[in-house]
PDB file of C-alpha atoms in Angstrom:
ATOM      1  CA  UNK A  93      62.575-285.409  -6.934  1.00  0.00           C
ATOM      2  CA  UNK A  94      61.994-283.541 -10.149  1.00  0.00           C
ATOM      3  CA  UNK A  95      65.120-282.792 -12.137  1.00  0.00           C
ATOM      4  CA  UNK A  96      66.112-279.212 -11.342  1.00  0.00           C
ATOM      5  CA  UNK A  97      67.972-277.618 -14.234  1.00  0.00           C
ATOM      6  CA  UNK A  98      68.944-273.958 -14.464  1.00  0.00           C
ATOM      7  CA  UNK A  99      69.920-272.255 -17.709  1.00  0.00           C
ATOM      8  CA  UNK A 100      73.315-270.583 -17.865  1.00  0.00           C
ATOM      9  CA  UNK A 101      72.724-267.360 -19.817  1.00  0.00           C
ATOM     10  CA  UNK A 102      76.436-266.615 -20.004  1.00  0.00           C
ATOM     11  CA  UNK A 103      79.799-267.772 -18.688  1.00  0.00           C
ATOM     12  CA  UNK A 104      81.958-264.709 -18.032  1.00  0.00           C
ATOM     13  CA  UNK A 105      85.635-263.930 -17.488  1.00  0.00           C
ATOM     14  CA  UNK A 106      87.739-260.788 -17.213  1.00  0.00           C
ATOM     15  CA  UNK A 107      91.169-259.257 -16.703  1.00  0.00           C
ATOM     16  CA  UNK A 108      92.145-256.762 -14.032  1.00  0.00           C
ATOM     17  CA  UNK A 109      92.039-253.109 -15.048  1.00  0.00           C
ATOM     18  CA  UNK A 110      92.595-249.777 -13.306  1.00  0.00           C
ATOM     19  CA  UNK A 111      89.515-247.716 -12.409  1.00  0.00           C
ATOM     20  CA  UNK A 112      88.809-244.373 -10.726  1.00  0.00           C
ATOM     21  CA  UNK A 113      85.951-243.663  -8.324  1.00  0.00           C
ATOM     22  CA  UNK A 114      86.091-240.182  -6.850  1.00  0.00           C
ATOM     23  CA  UNK A 115      89.594-239.918  -5.396  1.00  0.00           C
ATOM     24  CA  UNK A 116      89.963-243.672  -5.175  1.00  0.00           C
ATOM     25  CA  UNK A 117      92.089-245.575  -7.694  1.00  0.00           C
ATOM     26  CA  UNK A 118      91.704-249.332  -7.680  1.00  0.00           C
ATOM     27  CA  UNK A 119      92.285-252.485  -9.670  1.00  0.00           C
ATOM     28  CA  UNK A 120      89.414-254.809 -10.526  1.00  0.00           C
ATOM     29  CA  UNK A 121      88.312-257.541 -12.914  1.00  0.00           C
ATOM     30  CA  UNK A 122      84.651-256.633 -12.444  1.00  0.00           C
ATOM     31  CA  UNK A 123      84.257-255.927 -16.170  1.00  0.00           C
ATOM     32  CA  UNK A 124      83.780-259.421 -17.560  1.00  0.00           C
ATOM     33  CA  UNK A 125      82.813-260.674 -21.003  1.00  0.00           C
ATOM     34  CA  UNK A 126      81.052-263.862 -22.127  1.00  0.00           C
ATOM     35  CA  UNK A 127      83.117-266.736 -23.472  1.00  0.00           C
ATOM     36  CA  UNK A 128      81.921-268.918 -26.334  1.00  0.00           C
ATOM     37  CA  UNK A 129      83.758-272.150 -25.720  1.00  0.00           C
ATOM     38  CA  UNK A 130      84.759-274.509 -22.928  1.00  0.00           C
ATOM     39  CA  UNK A 131      86.913-273.331 -20.004  1.00  0.00           C
ATOM     40  CA  UNK A 132      88.669-275.315 -17.307  1.00  0.00           C
ATOM     41  CA  UNK A 133      87.263-274.776 -13.821  1.00  0.00           C
ATOM     42  CA  UNK A 134      89.792-275.413 -11.059  1.00  0.00           C
ATOM     43  CA  UNK A 135      89.439-275.279  -7.287  1.00  0.00           C
ATOM     44  CA  UNK A 136      90.217-271.564  -7.389  1.00  0.00           C
ATOM     45  CA  UNK A 137      88.199-270.524 -10.423  1.00  0.00           C
ATOM     46  CA  UNK A 138      88.067-270.320 -14.185  1.00  0.00           C
ATOM     47  CA  UNK A 139      91.363-270.647 -16.050  1.00  0.00           C
ATOM     48  CA  UNK A 140      92.232-267.185 -17.347  1.00  0.00           C
ATOM     49  CA  UNK A 141      89.830-265.265 -15.107  1.00  0.00           C
ATOM     50  CA  UNK A 142      91.606-262.755 -12.873  1.00  0.00           C
ATOM     51  CA  UNK A 143      90.998-261.404  -9.369  1.00  0.00           C
ATOM     52  CA  UNK A 144      92.573-258.184  -8.158  1.00  0.00           C
ATOM     53  CA  UNK A 145      91.528-258.200  -4.505  1.00  0.00           C
ATOM     54  CA  UNK A 146      92.663-260.527  -1.721  1.00  0.00           C
ATOM     55  CA  UNK A 147      89.097-261.080  -0.478  1.00  0.00           C
ATOM     56  CA  UNK A 148      87.892-262.177  -3.917  1.00  0.00           C
ATOM     57  CA  UNK A 149      88.618-265.626  -5.223  1.00  0.00           C
ATOM     58  CA  UNK A 150      90.038-268.576  -3.342  1.00  0.00           C
ATOM     59  CA  UNK A 151      88.565-272.015  -2.801  1.00  0.00           C
ATOM     60  CA  UNK A 152      85.381-270.808  -1.078  1.00  0.00           C
ATOM     61  CA  UNK A 153      84.842-268.101  -3.689  1.00  0.00           C
ATOM     62  CA  UNK A 154      85.889-269.840  -6.872  1.00  0.00           C
ATOM     63  CA  UNK A 155      82.792-268.767  -8.813  1.00  0.00           C
ATOM     64  CA  UNK A 156      80.374-265.869  -8.508  1.00  0.00           C
ATOM     65  CA  UNK A 157      76.797-266.416  -9.699  1.00  0.00           C
ATOM     66  CA  UNK A 158      74.210-263.716 -10.289  1.00  0.00           C
ATOM     67  CA  UNK A 159      70.570-264.445 -11.169  1.00  0.00           C
ATOM     68  CA  UNK A 160      69.484-263.130 -14.557  1.00  0.00           C
ATOM     69  CA  UNK A 161      66.060-262.746 -12.927  1.00  0.00           C
ATOM     70  CA  UNK A 162      67.222-259.519 -11.221  1.00  0.00           C
ATOM     71  CA  UNK A 163      68.475-257.748 -14.340  1.00  0.00           C
ATOM     72  CA  UNK A 164      65.207-255.969 -15.060  1.00  0.00           C
ATOM     73  CA  UNK A 165      65.034-254.677 -11.496  1.00  0.00           C
ATOM     74  CA  UNK A 166      68.301-252.787 -11.991  1.00  0.00           C
ATOM     75  CA  UNK A 167      67.685-251.505 -15.510  1.00  0.00           C
ATOM     76  CA  UNK A 168      66.005-248.212 -14.439  1.00  0.00           C
ATOM     77  CA  UNK A 169      68.871-247.468 -12.042  1.00  0.00           C
ATOM     78  CA  UNK A 170      71.772-247.780 -14.485  1.00  0.00           C
ATOM     79  CA  UNK A 171      72.575-245.448 -17.351  1.00  0.00           C
ATOM     80  CA  UNK A 172      75.260-247.826 -18.627  1.00  0.00           C
ATOM     81  CA  UNK A 173      73.299-251.052 -18.242  1.00  0.00           C
ATOM     82  CA  UNK A 174      74.848-254.194 -19.712  1.00  0.00           C
ATOM     83  CA  UNK A 175      73.155-257.456 -20.623  1.00  0.00           C
ATOM     84  CA  UNK A 176      75.908-259.814 -19.487  1.00  0.00           C
ATOM     85  CA  UNK A 177      77.995-260.006 -16.301  1.00  0.00           C
ATOM     86  CA  UNK A 178      75.951-257.159 -14.813  1.00  0.00           C
ATOM     87  CA  UNK A 179      77.586-257.480 -11.397  1.00  0.00           C
ATOM     88  CA  UNK A 180      80.868-258.934 -12.615  1.00  0.00           C
ATOM     89  CA  UNK A 181      79.668-262.495 -12.092  1.00  0.00           C
ATOM     90  CA  UNK A 182      81.175-265.579 -13.706  1.00  0.00           C
ATOM     91  CA  UNK A 183      77.806-267.281 -14.103  1.00  0.00           C
ATOM     92  CA  UNK A 184      74.633-265.507 -15.163  1.00  0.00           C
ATOM     93  CA  UNK A 185      71.892-268.037 -14.442  1.00  0.00           C
ATOM     94  CA  UNK A 186      68.119-268.008 -14.865  1.00  0.00           C
ATOM     95  CA  UNK A 187      65.835-269.138 -12.055  1.00  0.00           C
ATOM     96  CA  UNK A 188      68.359-269.783  -9.300  1.00  0.00           C
ATOM     97  CA  UNK A 189      67.663-266.843  -7.005  1.00  0.00           C
ATOM     98  CA  UNK A 190      68.830-266.250  -3.437  1.00  0.00           C
ATOM     99  CA  UNK A 191      65.639-267.675  -1.933  1.00  0.00           C
ATOM    100  CA  UNK A 192      65.994-270.903  -3.957  1.00  0.00           C
ATOM    101  CA  UNK A 193      69.725-271.488  -3.459  1.00  0.00           C
ATOM    102  CA  UNK A 194      70.824-272.976  -0.129  1.00  0.00           C
ATOM    103  CA  UNK A 195      74.220-273.021   1.501  1.00  0.00           C
ATOM    104  CA  UNK A 196      75.694-276.443   0.778  1.00  0.00           C
ATOM    105  CA  UNK A 197      73.527-277.230  -2.264  1.00  0.00           C
ATOM    106  CA  UNK A 198      75.564-279.199  -4.794  1.00  0.00           C
ATOM    107  CA  UNK A 199      75.227-278.774  -8.567  1.00  0.00           C
ATOM    108  CA  UNK A 200      76.781-280.333 -11.619  1.00  0.00           C
ATOM    109  CA  UNK A 201      78.046-277.996 -14.340  1.00  0.00           C
ATOM    110  CA  UNK A 202      79.644-279.672 -17.320  1.00  0.00           C
ATOM    111  CA  UNK A 203      82.364-281.946 -15.933  1.00  0.00           C
ATOM    112  CA  UNK A 204      82.563-279.979 -12.683  1.00  0.00           C
ATOM    113  CA  UNK A 205      80.738-280.284  -9.364  1.00  0.00           C
ATOM    114  CA  UNK A 206      80.139-277.033  -7.455  1.00  0.00           C
ATOM    115  CA  UNK A 207      78.624-276.074  -4.099  1.00  0.00           C
ATOM    116  CA  UNK A 208      77.033-272.886  -2.733  1.00  0.00           C
ATOM    117  CA  UNK A 209      79.321-271.426  -0.033  1.00  0.00           C
ATOM    118  CA  UNK A 210      78.090-267.896   0.857  1.00  0.00           C
ATOM    119  CA  UNK A 211      76.282-264.818  -0.468  1.00  0.00           C
ATOM    120  CA  UNK A 212      78.256-262.394  -2.572  1.00  0.00           C
ATOM    121  CA  UNK A 213      79.131-259.320  -0.513  1.00  0.00           C
ATOM    122  CA  UNK A 214      78.413-256.057  -2.378  1.00  0.00           C
ATOM    123  CA  UNK A 215      81.348-253.645  -2.361  1.00  0.00           C
ATOM    124  CA  UNK A 216      82.119-250.145  -3.600  1.00  0.00           C
ATOM    125  CA  UNK A 217      83.350-251.475  -6.937  1.00  0.00           C
ATOM    126  CA  UNK A 218      79.762-252.164  -7.962  1.00  0.00           C
ATOM    127  CA  UNK A 219      78.848-248.571  -7.124  1.00  0.00           C
ATOM    128  CA  UNK A 220      81.871-247.344  -9.046  1.00  0.00           C
ATOM    129  CA  UNK A 221      81.127-249.459 -12.133  1.00  0.00           C
ATOM    130  CA  UNK A 222      77.679-247.930 -12.531  1.00  0.00           C
ATOM    131  CA  UNK A 223      78.342-244.539 -10.895  1.00  0.00           C
ATOM    132  CA  UNK A 224      75.488-245.140  -8.450  1.00  0.00           C
ATOM    133  CA  UNK A 225      76.839-244.306  -4.962  1.00  0.00           C
ATOM    134  CA  UNK A 226      73.822-245.830  -3.204  1.00  0.00           C
ATOM    135  CA  UNK A 227      74.096-249.150  -5.025  1.00  0.00           C
ATOM    136  CA  UNK A 228      75.653-251.076  -2.133  1.00  0.00           C
ATOM    137  CA  UNK A 229      72.755-250.113   0.140  1.00  0.00           C
ATOM    138  CA  UNK A 230      70.241-250.943  -2.595  1.00  0.00           C
ATOM    139  CA  UNK A 231      71.756-254.399  -3.072  1.00  0.00           C
ATOM    140  CA  UNK A 232      71.682-255.060   0.679  1.00  0.00           C
ATOM    141  CA  UNK A 233      68.095-253.873   1.006  1.00  0.00           C
ATOM    142  CA  UNK A 234      66.794-255.957  -1.890  1.00  0.00           C
ATOM    143  CA  UNK A 235      68.869-259.021  -1.018  1.00  0.00           C
ATOM    144  CA  UNK A 236      69.753-259.296  -4.719  1.00  0.00           C
ATOM    145  CA  UNK A 237      73.389-260.081  -3.979  1.00  0.00           C
ATOM    146  CA  UNK A 238      74.049-263.222  -5.957  1.00  0.00           C
ATOM    147  CA  UNK A 239      76.262-265.825  -4.303  1.00  0.00           C
ATOM    148  CA  UNK A 240      79.563-267.664  -4.389  1.00  0.00           C
ATOM    149  CA  UNK A 241      80.438-271.295  -4.976  1.00  0.00           C
ATOM    150  CA  UNK A 242      83.309-273.636  -4.231  1.00  0.00           C
ATOM    151  CA  UNK A 243      84.494-276.355  -6.608  1.00  0.00           C
ATOM    152  CA  UNK A 244      84.214-279.927  -5.337  1.00  0.00           C
ATOM    153  CA  UNK A 245      85.326-281.496  -8.624  1.00  0.00           C
ATOM    154  CA  UNK A 246      87.362-279.733 -11.279  1.00  0.00           C
ATOM    155  CA  UNK A 247      86.599-280.046 -14.977  1.00  0.00           C
ATOM    156  CA  UNK A 248      85.708-278.398 -18.258  1.00  0.00           C
ATOM    157  CA  UNK A 249      82.562-276.271 -18.379  1.00  0.00           C
ATOM    158  CA  UNK A 250      80.935-274.332 -21.191  1.00  0.00           C
ATOM    159  CA  UNK A 251      78.167-271.729 -21.636  1.00  0.00           C
ATOM    160  CA  UNK A 252      75.916-274.462 -23.049  1.00  0.00           C
ATOM    161  CA  UNK A 253      76.032-276.537 -19.860  1.00  0.00           C
ATOM    162  CA  UNK A 254      73.015-276.208 -17.553  1.00  0.00           C
ATOM    163  CA  UNK A 255      73.414-276.187 -13.796  1.00  0.00           C
ATOM    164  CA  UNK A 256      71.718-279.250 -12.332  1.00  0.00           C
ATOM    165  CA  UNK A 257      70.912-279.614  -8.647  1.00  0.00           C
ATOM    166  CA  UNK A 258      72.231-283.056  -7.707  1.00  0.00           C
ATOM    167  CA  UNK A 259      72.297-282.862  -3.903  1.00  0.00           C
ATOM    168  CA  UNK A 260      70.111-280.346  -2.068  1.00  0.00           C
ATOM    169  CA  UNK A 261      71.401-279.516   1.396  1.00  0.00           C
ATOM    170  CA  UNK A 262      69.166-281.010   4.100  1.00  0.00           C
ATOM    171  CA  UNK A 263      69.216-277.945   6.380  1.00  0.00           C
ATOM    172  CA  UNK A 264      67.812-275.690   3.638  1.00  0.00           C
ATOM    173  CA  UNK A 265      69.414-272.458   4.843  1.00  0.00           C
ATOM    174  CA  UNK A 266      68.894-270.144   1.894  1.00  0.00           C
ATOM    175  CA  UNK A 267      71.282-267.480   0.687  1.00  0.00           C
ATOM    176  CA  UNK A 268      68.417-265.068   1.377  1.00  0.00           C
ATOM    177  CA  UNK A 269      68.357-266.081   5.055  1.00  0.00           C
ATOM    178  CA  UNK A 270      72.111-265.568   5.354  1.00  0.00           C
ATOM    179  CA  UNK A 271      71.721-262.100   3.836  1.00  0.00           C
ATOM    180  CA  UNK A 272      68.966-261.346   6.348  1.00  0.00           C
ATOM    181  CA  UNK A 273      71.255-262.279   9.242  1.00  0.00           C
ATOM    182  CA  UNK A 274      74.179-260.338   7.763  1.00  0.00           C
ATOM    183  CA  UNK A 275      72.388-257.105   7.006  1.00  0.00           C
ATOM    184  CA  UNK A 276      69.062-256.889   8.831  1.00  0.00           C
ATOM    185  CA  UNK A 277      68.024-259.296  11.597  1.00  0.00           C
ATOM    186  CA  UNK A 278      71.573-259.489  12.924  1.00  0.00           C
ATOM    187  CA  UNK A 279      70.839-260.333  16.537  1.00  0.00           C
ATOM    188  CA  UNK A 280      68.056-262.891  16.136  1.00  0.00           C
ATOM    189  CA  UNK A 281      69.538-265.836  18.025  1.00  0.00           C
ATOM    190  CA  UNK A 282      67.355-268.466  16.342  1.00  0.00           C
ATOM    191  CA  UNK A 283      68.232-267.285  12.836  1.00  0.00           C
ATOM    192  CA  UNK A 284      71.910-266.850  13.633  1.00  0.00           C
ATOM    193  CA  UNK A 285      72.103-270.320  15.161  1.00  0.00           C
ATOM    194  CA  UNK A 286      70.324-271.792  12.127  1.00  0.00           C
ATOM    195  CA  UNK A 287      72.872-270.211   9.791  1.00  0.00           C
ATOM    196  CA  UNK A 288      75.936-271.073  11.877  1.00  0.00           C
ATOM    197  CA  UNK A 289      74.948-274.736  12.142  1.00  0.00           C
ATOM    198  CA  UNK A 290      75.575-275.196   8.417  1.00  0.00           C
ATOM    199  CA  UNK A 291      79.149-276.458   8.224  1.00  0.00           C
ATOM    200  CA  UNK A 292      79.279-275.753   4.473  1.00  0.00           C
ATOM    201  CA  UNK A 293      79.059-271.986   5.102  1.00  0.00           C
ATOM    202  CA  UNK A 294      82.480-270.493   4.345  1.00  0.00           C
ATOM    203  CA  UNK A 295      84.655-270.269   7.458  1.00  0.00           C
ATOM    204  CA  UNK A 296      85.320-266.540   7.049  1.00  0.00           C
ATOM    205  CA  UNK A 297      81.626-265.666   6.942  1.00  0.00           C
ATOM    206  CA  UNK A 298      80.829-268.051   9.799  1.00  0.00           C
ATOM    207  CA  UNK A 299      83.373-266.218  11.965  1.00  0.00           C
ATOM    208  CA  UNK A 300      82.155-262.770  10.890  1.00  0.00           C
ATOM    209  CA  UNK A 301      78.496-263.524  11.629  1.00  0.00           C
ATOM    210  CA  UNK A 302      79.389-265.069  14.989  1.00  0.00           C
ATOM    211  CA  UNK A 303      81.586-262.093  15.892  1.00  0.00           C
ATOM    212  CA  UNK A 304      78.823-259.654  14.945  1.00  0.00           C
ATOM    213  CA  UNK A 305      76.275-261.487  17.082  1.00  0.00           C
ATOM    214  CA  UNK A 306      78.579-262.002  20.067  1.00  0.00           C
ATOM    215  CA  UNK A 307      79.782-258.389  20.085  1.00  0.00           C
ATOM    216  CA  UNK A 308      76.325-256.849  19.651  1.00  0.00           C
ATOM    217  CA  UNK A 309      77.852-254.467  17.077  1.00  0.00           C
ATOM    218  CA  UNK A 310      76.930-254.233  13.430  1.00  0.00           C
ATOM    219  CA  UNK A 311      79.558-255.354  10.994  1.00  0.00           C
ATOM    220  CA  UNK A 312      80.171-252.759   8.281  1.00  0.00           C
ATOM    221  CA  UNK A 313      80.624-255.522   5.650  1.00  0.00           C
ATOM    222  CA  UNK A 314      83.199-253.583   3.680  1.00  0.00           C
TER     223      UNK A 314
END
C-alpha cells in the first residue's frame, strides 16, 4: 500500500465565549486559533482546548477535523470568511475529505494514534458564527460536514506533523455514506445495515441512526 500522508494546514484551539444569535444567547468555543508549537492530545482532546456543550467533546469526539479542500466552496457564502478553523475544527487537513475517510480508519499524528468515529453534526452555532441562517441545510446538502476522531494513543502533536493512514478499516464505510444515511437516504435498509455493522461508529450515532430507521421518522439532528 502506498504511504498515505495528509498535510495538516493548522492545529486549532479555542476558549469558550458568549455569543448572540437572534434572541438566543449561548456559550461556544467555535472561534479557534492556530497554535505554533506542540500540544498534548489526551483521550478527551487537546490540552487547553475548551468545549461549552455537553454533546461536544468526550472520548468519541476528542478531535474535530475539517477538510481544507472545502474552504473555497464556502468563500462566496461568507462575508466574514476566515482562513483557519473555518468550522471551529481542531485539525484543518488537506486531501482527507468525507468520501476518503472511513469510520474506523486509524491514523498516526505525531506521538498520537487517532481513529475516525463519526461525521461532525452541523448545528446552529455554525449559522450564528457566519450569520448565514441556511448554513446548516447547506452543510447537510453538500455533505461537507467534516468528521470527529477518538484517541487510541495519547501523545504530543504539532502543526508540523502529517496525518498518516496506518490502518484502513476493512469495511470501508465512508463518512460520506454515514452522512447520506443520516440526512438523505434514511430508510435504505442495505445502507443502514452497512453503516450499523461498523462497530467503530460511535455508540450515540449508532443508536440514533437505528432509532430513526426503526421508527420511520426523520431525526431532526439538532
